Amino acid sequence: MCGIAGVVGQGNVVDTLVRSIRTLEYRGYDSCGIAVLQNGALAVKKGVGTVEEVSQAERFSDLDAATGIAHTRWATHGAVSAENAHPFTSCDGRIAVVHNGIIANWTELRARLEAHGHKFRSQTDTEVVPHLIEEQLKLGAADFETAFWQSLNLIDGAYSFAVVTSLEPGRVFVAKHKNPIIIGLGESANYIGSDFNAFIDKTKRAVVFDDDEYGVITKDDFWVKSRLTREVVCKDVTTVQWDAEMAKKGGYPHYMLKEIHEQPHAIRMALGVDARGMAQVVEMLRAAKRIYLVGTGTTYYVALVGQYLFKDHARRFVSAVAADEFTLLAEVDAETVVLAVSQSGETYDTMQAIRCAKAAGAKTAAVVNVMGSSLAREVNVALLQMSGPEISVISTKAALAQMVALYRIAADLARADGTARGDAADVAAAFAALPDLVQQVLNEKSGFLNTLAKHTCGWKDWLFLGRGVYYPIALECALKMKEVAYRHAEGMPAGFLKHGTLSLIDDDICSLIFVPPKRDEALHKMVLANIEQIRAREGHVVGFVYDADESLASLLDERVLLPDVHPSIAPFLELLCGQMFAYFTAVALKRPIDRPRSLAKSVTVP
Ligand code: M6R
């Protein structure tokens, strides 16, 4: 959950390194550091805070070097402190290492190295690595590459590393096992990054490492070898389809708002997801005896929405399981298909679920946003949702687009099964109109939601309630409220309320109800009954409702009125409102929108 960058170029690359880790800050932002090779020796600077704060306080700009590495951290082992910030150096100060991941056997390695006289200055797992390489050199490794390779063979865990050493000027060494690392190929400069964003303003040509590979970049060249055989691996050069502009704020105050506004485009891309991949996924699902949808956090809620979409559009029951519980719960065999959902394609829990499913002989597929990500490479079929870079830690456009992609899969599956709904053509037309409707709601409701959020931001406790597919929509909107506004919001099926939580209703708790359009008659009636239960206890109620639904006027304290739409797409408009409501609440409370405390975008640890 950290961001790694590296450059070998000509002239001073310090600015480039600082820019790189700034673009990677969504991966972690509690501390950062840089190590460069200056006048034949390593210079290291690091500290606690954002890249902006640390680079100024520690005067990174005083450095002048053509080779270096940098890191932005999300703490796993060891508190957030300057000593625990990366890079870490060997005792002789000639080797510096940055790391993303967790070294499982670091305590044994550290004890062994300490017994051999190595002095440690941090409480991190990573610090063993420079000492380990130094020790291999002391023990007689033929050269630095051999020492690095021998060290990799002693490490148990998950990692991507970038290493600089004064012993090999003009080179950055890298390695990957379970955590991502990518090379960017530039003009008289090559780059390293945890993802494409690290160097997208310099080059779109990239080489993606697979597990158990290590390599080197120089100014004009690179090589990649297998850690297992030590033979050179011939790698494909990928052209990245994002550009630097897409990863900028483009006039919006926050990435979250920009990405909310990019949803019409993200939906269009998801509706047009690659037909070949789609056909393969459908075939895979048709042959399966058991189907799981997996994800974590927001993507678990996407999977839950998928459960309802598969039922509504394909008449199939599929199980949505949180990826972090998957290995403890799921029954998997060769007749199982596991369809994972992930924005980053790097989430540890989701990767573990997929690896465990593959080990049991299951077929795997994914809806994923990041091309070349670990998940996209691990599964049998990857459907790239093509939503463009999502920078804010708060997932919005990726999630909505994933739900739309799951609808597409369910609809295609139904067509292949011959079980399509009678009104399937109307539903398809409604989805085709969704981008414009999302745009309309953005245009017409932003102001109202902003004002509403200013009125309601004082409520510290919320219940977010929905039934049917609105239940996982409520869960997802509650997660938005928690992570960005730091407000306690409990998502729940509205029908569940009477089984216990109703006792919470008083002046201190506000309920937000996700009401379906009146045309969805049965569901609408059920929700109405649940609102009555809250009102009978004098609870405060806010509702997302559809125009012309006067049945609710007297029951709600505040209403957000939405244009009357086909019931199949109505939940997506309510998701949009929930995202905006959380955003404006967070703005009203002056929260750090795109980088909430304690979180990171890409969670690559257990
Ligand atoms: O990259 P992924 O989609 O696999 O990430 C999964 C979750 O960590 C992620 O959705 C998280 O819950 C977000 N912060 C939600 O906004």
mmCIF file of C-alpha atoms in Angstrom, residues 115-245:
data_model
loop_
_atom_site.group_PDB
_atom_site.id
_atom_site.type_symbol
_atom_site.label_atom_id
_atom_site.label_comp_id
_atom_site.label_asym_id
_atom_site.label_seq_id
_atom_site.Cartn_x
_atom_site.Cartn_y
_atom_site.Cartn_z
ATOM 1 C CA ALA A 115 23.820 -11.465 15.165
ATOM 2 C CA HIS A 116 26.208 -10.680 12.323
ATOM 3 C CA GLY A 117 26.633 -7.106 13.563
ATOM 4 C CA HIS A 118 24.101 -5.225 11.412
ATOM 5 C CA LYS A 119 22.636 -2.161 13.111
ATOM 6 C CA PHE A 120 18.956 -1.347 12.570
ATOM 7 C CA ARG A 121 17.391 2.087 12.904
ATOM 8 C CA SER A 122 13.687 1.384 12.316
ATOM 9 C CA GLN A 123 10.868 -0.953 13.352
ATOM 10 C CA THR A 124 10.031 -1.897 9.779
ATOM 11 C CA ASP A 125 10.191 -5.171 7.915
ATOM 12 C CA THR A 126 11.776 -3.429 4.909
ATOM 13 C CA GLU A 127 14.979 -2.453 6.649
ATOM 14 C CA VAL A 128 16.200 -6.055 6.546
ATOM 15 C CA VAL A 129 16.595 -5.831 2.767
ATOM 16 C CA PRO A 130 19.570 -3.430 2.384
ATOM 17 C CA HIS A 131 21.316 -5.309 5.217
ATOM 18 C CA LEU A 132 20.572 -8.648 3.599
ATOM 19 C CA ILE A 133 22.101 -7.542 0.289
ATOM 20 C CA GLU A 134 25.105 -6.097 2.137
ATOM 21 C CA GLU A 135 25.531 -9.403 3.967
ATOM 22 C CA GLN A 136 25.427 -11.412 0.726
ATOM 23 C CA LEU A 137 28.180 -9.172 -0.651
ATOM 24 C CA LYS A 138 30.221 -9.713 2.522
ATOM 25 C CA LEU A 139 29.722 -13.451 2.165
ATOM 26 C CA GLY A 140 31.293 -13.258 -1.293
ATOM 27 C CA ALA A 141 28.488 -12.789 -3.829
ATOM 28 C CA ALA A 142 30.130 -12.354 -7.230
ATOM 29 C CA ASP A 143 28.478 -9.001 -7.908
ATOM 30 C CA PHE A 144 25.592 -6.776 -6.807
ATOM 31 C CA GLU A 145 23.057 -8.542 -9.024
ATOM 32 C CA THR A 146 23.966 -11.889 -7.455
ATOM 33 C CA ALA A 147 23.689 -10.432 -3.946
ATOM 34 C CA PHE A 148 20.275 -8.961 -4.796
ATOM 35 C CA TRP A 149 19.069 -12.243 -6.293
ATOM 36 C CA GLN A 150 20.336 -14.280 -3.322
ATOM 37 C CA SER A 151 18.549 -11.867 -0.980
ATOM 38 C CA LEU A 152 15.280 -12.243 -2.878
ATOM 39 C CA ASN A 153 15.557 -15.993 -2.417
ATOM 40 C CA LEU A 154 15.772 -15.538 1.351
ATOM 41 C CA ILE A 155 12.711 -13.322 1.588
ATOM 42 C CA ASP A 156 9.302 -14.761 2.285
ATOM 43 C CA GLY A 157 6.322 -12.499 1.717
ATOM 44 C CA ALA A 158 4.952 -9.990 -0.745
ATOM 45 C CA TYR A 159 7.059 -7.292 -2.292
ATOM 46 C CA SER A 160 7.979 -4.907 -4.982
ATOM 47 C CA PHE A 161 11.400 -3.343 -4.450
ATOM 48 C CA ALA A 162 13.459 -0.612 -6.043
ATOM 49 C CA VAL A 163 17.114 -0.438 -5.057
ATOM 50 C CA VAL A 164 19.962 1.994 -5.796
ATOM 51 C CA THR A 165 23.566 1.459 -4.885
ATOM 52 C CA SER A 166 26.767 3.425 -5.221
ATOM 53 C CA LEU A 167 28.347 0.098 -6.230
ATOM 54 C CA GLU A 168 26.459 0.178 -9.547
ATOM 55 C CA PRO A 169 25.964 3.813 -10.568
ATOM 56 C CA GLY A 170 23.384 4.565 -13.235
ATOM 57 C CA ARG A 171 21.197 1.546 -12.391
ATOM 58 C CA VAL A 172 18.038 0.908 -10.447
ATOM 59 C CA PHE A 173 17.351 -2.721 -9.486
ATOM 60 C CA VAL A 174 13.749 -3.878 -9.118
ATOM 61 C CA ALA A 175 11.906 -7.045 -8.138
ATOM 62 C CA LYS A 176 8.327 -8.221 -7.856
ATOM 63 C CA HIS A 177 6.476 -10.859 -5.919
ATOM 64 C CA LYS A 178 2.736 -10.288 -5.425
ATOM 65 C CA ASN A 179 2.992 -6.472 -5.479
ATOM 66 C CA PRO A 180 3.111 -4.466 -8.675
ATOM 67 C CA ILE A 181 6.091 -2.842 -10.348
ATOM 68 C CA ILE A 182 6.287 -1.438 -13.860
ATOM 69 C CA ILE A 183 9.076 -0.042 -16.021
ATOM 70 C CA GLY A 184 8.440 3.046 -18.183
ATOM 71 C CA LEU A 185 10.585 3.341 -21.303
ATOM 72 C CA GLY A 186 11.470 6.931 -22.140
ATOM 73 C CA GLU A 187 13.947 8.871 -24.294
ATOM 74 C CA SER A 188 17.380 8.718 -22.649
ATOM 75 C CA ALA A 189 15.608 7.939 -19.397
ATOM 76 C CA ASN A 190 13.832 4.932 -17.970
ATOM 77 C CA TYR A 191 11.411 4.883 -15.079
ATOM 78 C CA ILE A 192 10.049 2.648 -12.338
ATOM 79 C CA GLY A 193 6.598 2.963 -10.832
ATOM 80 C CA SER A 194 4.046 1.107 -8.745
ATOM 81 C CA ASP A 195 1.671 1.935 -11.560
ATOM 82 C CA PHE A 196 1.557 3.868 -14.805
ATOM 83 C CA ASN A 197 0.681 7.137 -13.069
ATOM 84 C CA ALA A 198 4.264 7.358 -11.797
ATOM 85 C CA PHE A 199 5.602 8.160 -15.249
ATOM 86 C CA ILE A 200 2.604 8.754 -17.523
ATOM 87 C CA ASP A 201 3.691 12.386 -18.120
ATOM 88 C CA LYS A 202 6.994 11.063 -19.514
ATOM 89 C CA THR A 203 6.138 7.954 -21.485
ATOM 90 C CA LYS A 204 3.266 5.660 -22.396
ATOM 91 C CA ARG A 205 5.523 2.676 -23.169
ATOM 92 C CA ALA A 206 5.645 0.268 -20.276
ATOM 93 C CA VAL A 207 6.879 -3.177 -19.272
ATOM 94 C CA VAL A 208 4.846 -4.924 -16.578
ATOM 95 C CA PHE A 209 6.668 -7.311 -14.248
ATOM 96 C CA ASP A 210 5.191 -10.695 -13.396
ATOM 97 C CA ASP A 211 5.667 -12.415 -10.059
ATOM 98 C CA ASP A 212 9.148 -13.758 -9.371
ATOM 99 C CA GLU A 213 10.846 -11.459 -11.809
ATOM 100 C CA TYR A 214 13.616 -9.009 -11.108
ATOM 101 C CA GLY A 215 15.473 -6.601 -13.331
ATOM 102 C CA VAL A 216 17.452 -3.471 -13.914
ATOM 103 C CA ILE A 217 16.916 -0.162 -15.672
ATOM 104 C CA THR A 218 19.668 2.055 -16.982
ATOM 105 C CA LYS A 219 19.269 5.336 -18.846
ATOM 106 C CA ASP A 220 18.956 3.606 -22.242
ATOM 107 C CA ASP A 221 18.193 -0.020 -21.491
ATOM 108 C CA PHE A 222 16.545 -2.564 -19.232
ATOM 109 C CA TRP A 223 16.490 -6.290 -18.636
ATOM 110 C CA VAL A 224 14.187 -8.636 -16.756
ATOM 111 C CA LYS A 225 15.126 -12.067 -15.386
ATOM 112 C CA SER A 226 13.259 -14.872 -13.693
ATOM 113 C CA ARG A 227 14.131 -15.164 -10.010
ATOM 114 C CA LEU A 228 13.547 -18.900 -10.276
ATOM 115 C CA THR A 229 15.856 -19.674 -13.232
ATOM 116 C CA ARG A 230 17.927 -16.485 -13.444
ATOM 117 C CA GLU A 231 17.334 -16.522 -17.173
ATOM 118 C CA VAL A 232 16.448 -13.403 -19.139
ATOM 119 C CA VAL A 233 12.698 -13.053 -19.757
ATOM 120 C CA CYS A 234 11.582 -11.531 -23.043
ATOM 121 C CA LYS A 235 8.933 -8.957 -22.090
ATOM 122 C CA ASP A 236 6.217 -7.304 -24.179
ATOM 123 C CA VAL A 237 6.110 -3.531 -24.304
ATOM 124 C CA THR A 238 2.601 -2.276 -23.488
ATOM 125 C CA THR A 239 1.229 1.072 -24.623
ATOM 126 C CA VAL A 240 -0.717 2.739 -21.834
ATOM 127 C CA GLN A 241 -4.084 4.083 -22.937
ATOM 128 C CA TRP A 242 -4.354 6.771 -20.250
ATOM 129 C CA ASP A 243 -2.726 10.125 -20.635
ATOM 130 C CA ALA A 244 -1.325 12.578 -18.138
ATOM 131 C CA GLU A 245 -4.276 14.964 -18.575
#
